Structures are given as C-alpha cells and as structure tokens.
XYZ file of C-alpha atoms in Angstrom:
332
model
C 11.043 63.161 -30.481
C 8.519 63.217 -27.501
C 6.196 60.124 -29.319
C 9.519 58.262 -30.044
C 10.628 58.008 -26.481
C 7.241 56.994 -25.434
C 6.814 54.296 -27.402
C 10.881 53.097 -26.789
C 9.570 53.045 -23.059
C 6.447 51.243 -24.263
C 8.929 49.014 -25.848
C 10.905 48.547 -22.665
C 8.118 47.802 -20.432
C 6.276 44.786 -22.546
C 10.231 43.814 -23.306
C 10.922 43.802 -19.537
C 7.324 42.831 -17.817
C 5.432 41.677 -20.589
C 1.887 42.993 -21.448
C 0.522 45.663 -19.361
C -2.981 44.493 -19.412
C -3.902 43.123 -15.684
C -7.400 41.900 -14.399
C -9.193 45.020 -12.398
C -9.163 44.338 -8.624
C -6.220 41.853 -9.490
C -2.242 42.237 -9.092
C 0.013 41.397 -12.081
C 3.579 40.256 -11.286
C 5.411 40.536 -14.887
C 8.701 39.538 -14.106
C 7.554 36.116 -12.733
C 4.763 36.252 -15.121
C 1.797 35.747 -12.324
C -1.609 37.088 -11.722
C -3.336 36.684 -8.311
C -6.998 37.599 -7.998
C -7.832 37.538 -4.437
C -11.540 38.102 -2.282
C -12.424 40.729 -4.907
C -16.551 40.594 -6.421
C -15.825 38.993 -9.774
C -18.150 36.737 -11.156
C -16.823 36.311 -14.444
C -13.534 34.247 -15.491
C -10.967 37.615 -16.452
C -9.554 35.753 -19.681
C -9.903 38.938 -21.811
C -7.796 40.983 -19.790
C -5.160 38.268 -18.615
C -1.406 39.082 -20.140
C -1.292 36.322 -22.563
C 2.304 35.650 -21.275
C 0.640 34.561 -17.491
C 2.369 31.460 -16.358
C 0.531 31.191 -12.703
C -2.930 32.601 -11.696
C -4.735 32.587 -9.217
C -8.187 33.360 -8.712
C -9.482 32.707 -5.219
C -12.748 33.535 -2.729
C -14.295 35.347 -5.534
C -18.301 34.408 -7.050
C -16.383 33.298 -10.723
C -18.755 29.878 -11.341
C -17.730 28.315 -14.187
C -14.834 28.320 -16.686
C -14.384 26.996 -19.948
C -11.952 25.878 -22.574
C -11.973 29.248 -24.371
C -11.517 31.069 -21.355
C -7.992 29.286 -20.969
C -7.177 29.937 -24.407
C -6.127 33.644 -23.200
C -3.171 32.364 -21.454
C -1.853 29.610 -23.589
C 1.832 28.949 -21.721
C 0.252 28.745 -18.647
C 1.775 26.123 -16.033
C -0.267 26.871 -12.732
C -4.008 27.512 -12.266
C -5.315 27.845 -8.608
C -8.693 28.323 -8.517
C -9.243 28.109 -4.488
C -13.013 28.601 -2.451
C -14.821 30.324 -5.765
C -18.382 29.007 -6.700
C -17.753 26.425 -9.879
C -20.280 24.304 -10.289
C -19.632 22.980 -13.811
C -16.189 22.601 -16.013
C -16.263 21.938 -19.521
C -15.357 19.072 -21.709
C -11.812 19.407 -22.848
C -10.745 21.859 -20.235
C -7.073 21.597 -20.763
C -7.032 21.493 -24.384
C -5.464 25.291 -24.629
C -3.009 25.047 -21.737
C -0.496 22.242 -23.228
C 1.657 23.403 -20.115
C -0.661 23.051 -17.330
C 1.394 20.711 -14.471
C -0.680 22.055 -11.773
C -4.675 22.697 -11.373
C -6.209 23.298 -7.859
C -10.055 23.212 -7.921
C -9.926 23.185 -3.999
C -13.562 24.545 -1.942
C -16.071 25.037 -5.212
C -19.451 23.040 -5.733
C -18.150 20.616 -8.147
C -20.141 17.438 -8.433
C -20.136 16.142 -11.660
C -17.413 16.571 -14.315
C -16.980 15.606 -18.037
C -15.242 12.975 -19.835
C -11.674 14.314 -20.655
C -12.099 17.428 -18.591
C -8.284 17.052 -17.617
C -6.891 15.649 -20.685
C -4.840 17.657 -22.957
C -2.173 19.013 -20.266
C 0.630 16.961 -18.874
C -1.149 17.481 -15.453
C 1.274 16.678 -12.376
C -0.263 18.148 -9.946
C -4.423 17.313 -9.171
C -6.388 18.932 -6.244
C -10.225 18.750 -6.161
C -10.398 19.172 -2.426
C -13.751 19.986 -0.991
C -16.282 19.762 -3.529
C -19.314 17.833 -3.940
C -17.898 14.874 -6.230
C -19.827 11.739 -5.390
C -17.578 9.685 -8.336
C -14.489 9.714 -9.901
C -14.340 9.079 -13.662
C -11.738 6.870 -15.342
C -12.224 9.083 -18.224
C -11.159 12.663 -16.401
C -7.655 11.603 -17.633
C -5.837 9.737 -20.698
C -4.403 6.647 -20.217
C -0.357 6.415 -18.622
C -1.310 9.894 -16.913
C 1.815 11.995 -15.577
C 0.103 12.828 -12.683
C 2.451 12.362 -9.184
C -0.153 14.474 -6.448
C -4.092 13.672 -6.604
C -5.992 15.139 -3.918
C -9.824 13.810 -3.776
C -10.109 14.901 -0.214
C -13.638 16.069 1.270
C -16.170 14.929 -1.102
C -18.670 12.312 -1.357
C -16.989 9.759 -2.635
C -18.453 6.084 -1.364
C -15.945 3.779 -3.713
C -12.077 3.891 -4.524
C -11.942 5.367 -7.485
C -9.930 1.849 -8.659
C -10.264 2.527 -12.489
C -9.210 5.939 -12.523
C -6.005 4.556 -10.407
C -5.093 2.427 -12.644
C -3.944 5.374 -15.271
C -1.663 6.818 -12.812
C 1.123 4.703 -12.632
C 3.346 7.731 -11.414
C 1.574 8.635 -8.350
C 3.060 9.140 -4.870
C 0.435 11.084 -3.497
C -3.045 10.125 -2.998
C -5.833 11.374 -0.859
C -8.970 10.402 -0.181
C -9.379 11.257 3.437
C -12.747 12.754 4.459
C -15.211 10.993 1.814
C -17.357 8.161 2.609
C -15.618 5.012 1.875
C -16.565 2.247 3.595
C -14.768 -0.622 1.353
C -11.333 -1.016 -0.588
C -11.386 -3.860 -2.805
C -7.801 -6.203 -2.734
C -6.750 -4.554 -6.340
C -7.423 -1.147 -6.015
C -3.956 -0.240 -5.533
C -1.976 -1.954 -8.077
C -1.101 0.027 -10.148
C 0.149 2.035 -7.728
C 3.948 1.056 -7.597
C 5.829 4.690 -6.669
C 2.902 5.692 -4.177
C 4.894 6.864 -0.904
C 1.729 8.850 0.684
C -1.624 7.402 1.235
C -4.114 9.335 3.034
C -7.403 7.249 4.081
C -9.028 9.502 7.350
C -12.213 9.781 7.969
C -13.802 7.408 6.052
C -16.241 4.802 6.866
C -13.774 1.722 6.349
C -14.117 -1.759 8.846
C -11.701 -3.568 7.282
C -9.044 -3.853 4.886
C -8.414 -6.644 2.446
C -4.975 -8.614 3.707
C -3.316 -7.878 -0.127
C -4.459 -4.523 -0.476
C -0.722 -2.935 -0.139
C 1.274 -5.851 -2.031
C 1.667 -3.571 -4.622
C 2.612 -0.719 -2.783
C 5.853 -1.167 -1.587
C 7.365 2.094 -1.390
C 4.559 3.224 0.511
C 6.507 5.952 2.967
C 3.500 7.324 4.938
C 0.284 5.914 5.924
C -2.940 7.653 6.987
C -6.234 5.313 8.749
C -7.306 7.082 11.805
C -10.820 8.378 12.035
C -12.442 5.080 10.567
C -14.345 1.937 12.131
C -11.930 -0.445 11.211
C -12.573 -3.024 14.174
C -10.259 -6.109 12.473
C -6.801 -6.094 10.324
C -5.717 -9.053 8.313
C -2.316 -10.599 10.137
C -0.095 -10.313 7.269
C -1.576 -6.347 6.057
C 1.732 -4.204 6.596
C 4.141 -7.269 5.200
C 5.115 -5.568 2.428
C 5.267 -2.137 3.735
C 8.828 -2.340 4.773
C 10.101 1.322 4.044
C 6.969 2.683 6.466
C 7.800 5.537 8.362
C 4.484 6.596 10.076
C 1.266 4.549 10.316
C -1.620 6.559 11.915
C -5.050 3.862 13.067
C -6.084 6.660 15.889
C -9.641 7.014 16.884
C -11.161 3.333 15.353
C -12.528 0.429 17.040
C -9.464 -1.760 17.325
C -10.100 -4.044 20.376
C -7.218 -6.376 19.149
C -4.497 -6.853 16.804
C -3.217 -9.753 15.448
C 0.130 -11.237 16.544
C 2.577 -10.390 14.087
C 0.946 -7.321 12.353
C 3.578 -4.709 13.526
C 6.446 -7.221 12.759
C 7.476 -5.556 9.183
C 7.448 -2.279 10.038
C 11.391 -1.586 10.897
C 12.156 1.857 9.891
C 8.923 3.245 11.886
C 10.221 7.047 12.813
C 10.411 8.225 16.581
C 6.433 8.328 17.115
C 5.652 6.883 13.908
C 2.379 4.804 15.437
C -0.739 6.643 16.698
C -2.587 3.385 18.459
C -4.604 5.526 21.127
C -8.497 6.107 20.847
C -9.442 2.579 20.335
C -11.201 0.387 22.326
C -8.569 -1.887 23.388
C -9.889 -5.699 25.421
C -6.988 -6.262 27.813
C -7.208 -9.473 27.985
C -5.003 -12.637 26.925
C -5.030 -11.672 23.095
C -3.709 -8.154 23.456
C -0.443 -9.785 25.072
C 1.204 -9.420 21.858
C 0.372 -5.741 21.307
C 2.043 -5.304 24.930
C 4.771 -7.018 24.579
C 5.559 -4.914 20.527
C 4.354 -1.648 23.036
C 7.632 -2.318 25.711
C 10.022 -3.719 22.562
C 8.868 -0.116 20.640
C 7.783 2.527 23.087
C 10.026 4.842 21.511
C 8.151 4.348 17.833
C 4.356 5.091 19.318
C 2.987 8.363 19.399
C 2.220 8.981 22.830
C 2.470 5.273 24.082
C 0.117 6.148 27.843
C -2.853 6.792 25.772
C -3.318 3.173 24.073
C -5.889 2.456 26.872
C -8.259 -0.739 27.939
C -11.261 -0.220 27.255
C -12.667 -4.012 29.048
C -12.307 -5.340 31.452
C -13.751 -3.225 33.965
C -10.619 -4.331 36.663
C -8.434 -2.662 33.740
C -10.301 0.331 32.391
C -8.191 3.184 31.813
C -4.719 1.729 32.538
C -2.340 2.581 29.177
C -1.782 -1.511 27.698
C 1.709 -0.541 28.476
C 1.623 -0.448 32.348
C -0.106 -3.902 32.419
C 1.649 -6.539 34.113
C 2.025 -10.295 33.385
C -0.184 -11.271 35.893
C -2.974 -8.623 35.287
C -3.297 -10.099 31.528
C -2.834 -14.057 33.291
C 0.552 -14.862 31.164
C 3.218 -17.096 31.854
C 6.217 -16.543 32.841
C-alpha cells in the first residue's frame, strides 16, 4: 500500500511539475517550465541533467565555454536560451538544429569571434543578441534566407562593415543594433531590405558621413541612434523619408553645420526628441538656418542651451539659440 502511494505521488509530481531532475547549483521552476543557472562554478553545459520539458534557461556568469548541437538536444521544446557573461569561445555548426522552437537566443558578454555557417539556422529565431563579444564579421550564412528574425543586437564587437548581406535576409526586422563597433562607412544600400525597421541604433562608431539615400528604404524608421561618431557633414535631403521619426540622437560628433532643410521632414519629433549639443557648432552666416529650426522647435530639442558655438571666438560658448540677428550679420 506504502509503494503504491509513493509512486501515485511520484505520478503527481512529474504530472504537475514535470521531471524532477534539476542542474546542481541551479533552480528549476516546473510549473513555468524554467531553469536558471546563475554565478555558480560550472564549466560544463548541464544538458544531462536538464528536465527535458525546459522551455527557458538560463545559464549566466558561470566558466561553461562552449556548447554544441547535442547539448541542446536535451531540451528539445525549448523557446528561450540566455546564455549571459559565460566564457564561449566557439559554437557549433548547426546549433539550432534540436531546438525547432527556439524564438529567442542571447549570447550577450562571451569571447565569441568567429562563428559557423548555419550556426542559427534550424529555429524560427525572433529574437538575436550577440552583445559584447569579439565578432569582427557578420556572416550572411549565420541565417537562412527570409529569416523571422524582428530584434538583432550586434552591439560591442569589432565589427568595421555593415553587415549589408546578412541584412538583406531579414526582411522582418525592427530592431537593429550596431552601436559600439567600429564602423566607419555605410554604403547607400545597406538598408533596403529593411522595410519594418522602427529602431536603429548606430553609437559609437567611427562614421563621417552618411550616404544621402541610405534611409529611403526605411520609412517606418521610429527611433534613431548617431551620437558618439565623427560625422562632420549630412547630405541635405538624409531624414526626407523619415517622416514617422520620433527621436533622432547626433550628440557628441563634429557637426559644425547643417544643411538648410535637413530637419524639415521630421514632424512628429517627441518633446526632446533631438540631442544637437556636443558638437562643434561655427556660428556664423550658415548656421542661420539651424537657429532659426532651434526658436521654431525649442520644445523638440533635448536640452536646447547646450547646442553651443564652438567659432568664432566673439561667440564661444553662447547656446546657437540666444544668438541674435545681428551677432550672425542677417537681414532683417
């Protein structure tokens, strides 16, 4: 009687939770079906002792440095993998192939640098984050053609090109960063395939200019991330097609002008939706347009008193803003 209530609680529990197994060191949550391994010393990927029923795991600030198709295979309906600050250093071909339910793989803080040819094929990936690894290129081939992919995060590597063919496959993107890499050129096509983007993220690259028909494609382009380059130029007629922009950051470049016109499309700009300041702004005749958009607008530019002259030396330090007619030698 004794052995048949045990195993009708046995029963209960995998009917109710699902396996008992769980990682050492690691906390199982059956009834959402998660496992989070968290700063513990493993340096091995746990896939024998995952539940095979694990829908989201993480495994993060641990010495685990690589992982491999087979070790996936353990947890077959899984749909989230976060595998945050660890030490991977390699990934191997066909990754995916036993997770046909992965929509969501964060490789963010590891020492990736160079990955395989349809490493995330074989999973209708949405969600992409390679954050903060060493990746100096991005492969076309990482992912089949017509991806599904909506979020791609390429932020803080070493990246010195847009990854334009790899692009092209993701005609459902909305999200893309490449902030923090070394870019220092975006050719005119690189975002044409790019039709539902809303959220560009460009910081901290190495960029001087930007091609005047780079964003013709992009019109739904929402938000729109520049500051922290050298861009020193912009093509007149750049933001013409970027009429649904609702905040345009070009902080901290080397701006001394801009030309007349530029700011004209952008209509639906939110309350501080422009960061101008940091640059080194000539007040002289050609920056009358800039002042005159700055006193139309004020209420659209992020902190409107720090968009500074640079030159002349009778202006340094005065915000464009407070500049009168006859400082800058206009008409009446």
């Amino acid at each position: 009687m004794k052995s048949w209530c045990f195993l009708a609680f046995l029963w209960l529990a995998y009917f109710c939770y699902g396996t008992l197994s769980c990682p050492a060191l690691c906390k199982c949550y059956s009834r959402r079906a998660e496992v989070v391994c968290n700063e513990i010393p493993m340096t091995d990927y746990p896939s024998e002792a995952l539940p095979n029923d694990t829908t989201l795991l993480t495994i993060q600030f641990t010495n685990v440095s690589s992982i491999s198709e087979q070790d996936l295979n353990a947890t077959p309906v899984l749909t989230g993998l976060h595998l945050y600050s660890n030490h991977l250093q390699n990934l191997s071909s066909h990754l995916l192939r036993g997770v046909p339910l992965l929509s969501t793989l964060d490789l963010t803080g590891n020492k990736l640098s160079e990955l395989p040819v349809d490493v995330f094929s074989h999973a209708p990936l949405i969600n992409l984050v390679l954050k903060n690894n060493l990746i100096k290129k991005a492969d076309s081939n990482w992912l089949p053609d017509n991806s599904s992919l909506v979020w791609l995060d390429l932020s803080g590597n070493q990246l010195t090109e847009m990854p334009t063919a790899l692009l092209q496959k993701l005609p459902n993107l909305d999200n893309l960063d490449l902030s923090n890499n070394r870019l220092h050129k975006v050719s005119a096509n690189s975002l044409d395939s790019l039709a539902k983007l809303e959220r560009l993220n460009l910081q901290n690259n190495k960029l001087e200019t930007l091609h005047e028909f780079m964003f013709h494609s992009t019109r739904n382009l929402t938000y729109l991330f520049l500051s922290r380059n050298k861009l020193n130029k912009l093509p007149q007629n750049l933001f013409e097609e970027l009429r649904h922009l609702r905040l345009l950051s070009l902080d901290y470049n080397q701006l001394s002008h801009i030309p007349a016109g530029l700011l004209d499309p952008l209509k639906f700009l939110d309350e501080e939706g422009l960061d101008l300041s940091d640059n080194p702004w000539l007040c002289d005749g050609k920056v009358e347009y800039l002042w005159r958009w700055l006193k139309k607008n004020k209420e659209k530019v992020f902190l409107p008193n720090t968009i500074i002259c640079a030159k002349p030396e009778a202006l340094v330090g005065r915000p464009v803003i407070s500049l009168t007619e006859n400082e800058l030698n206009l008409q009446s």
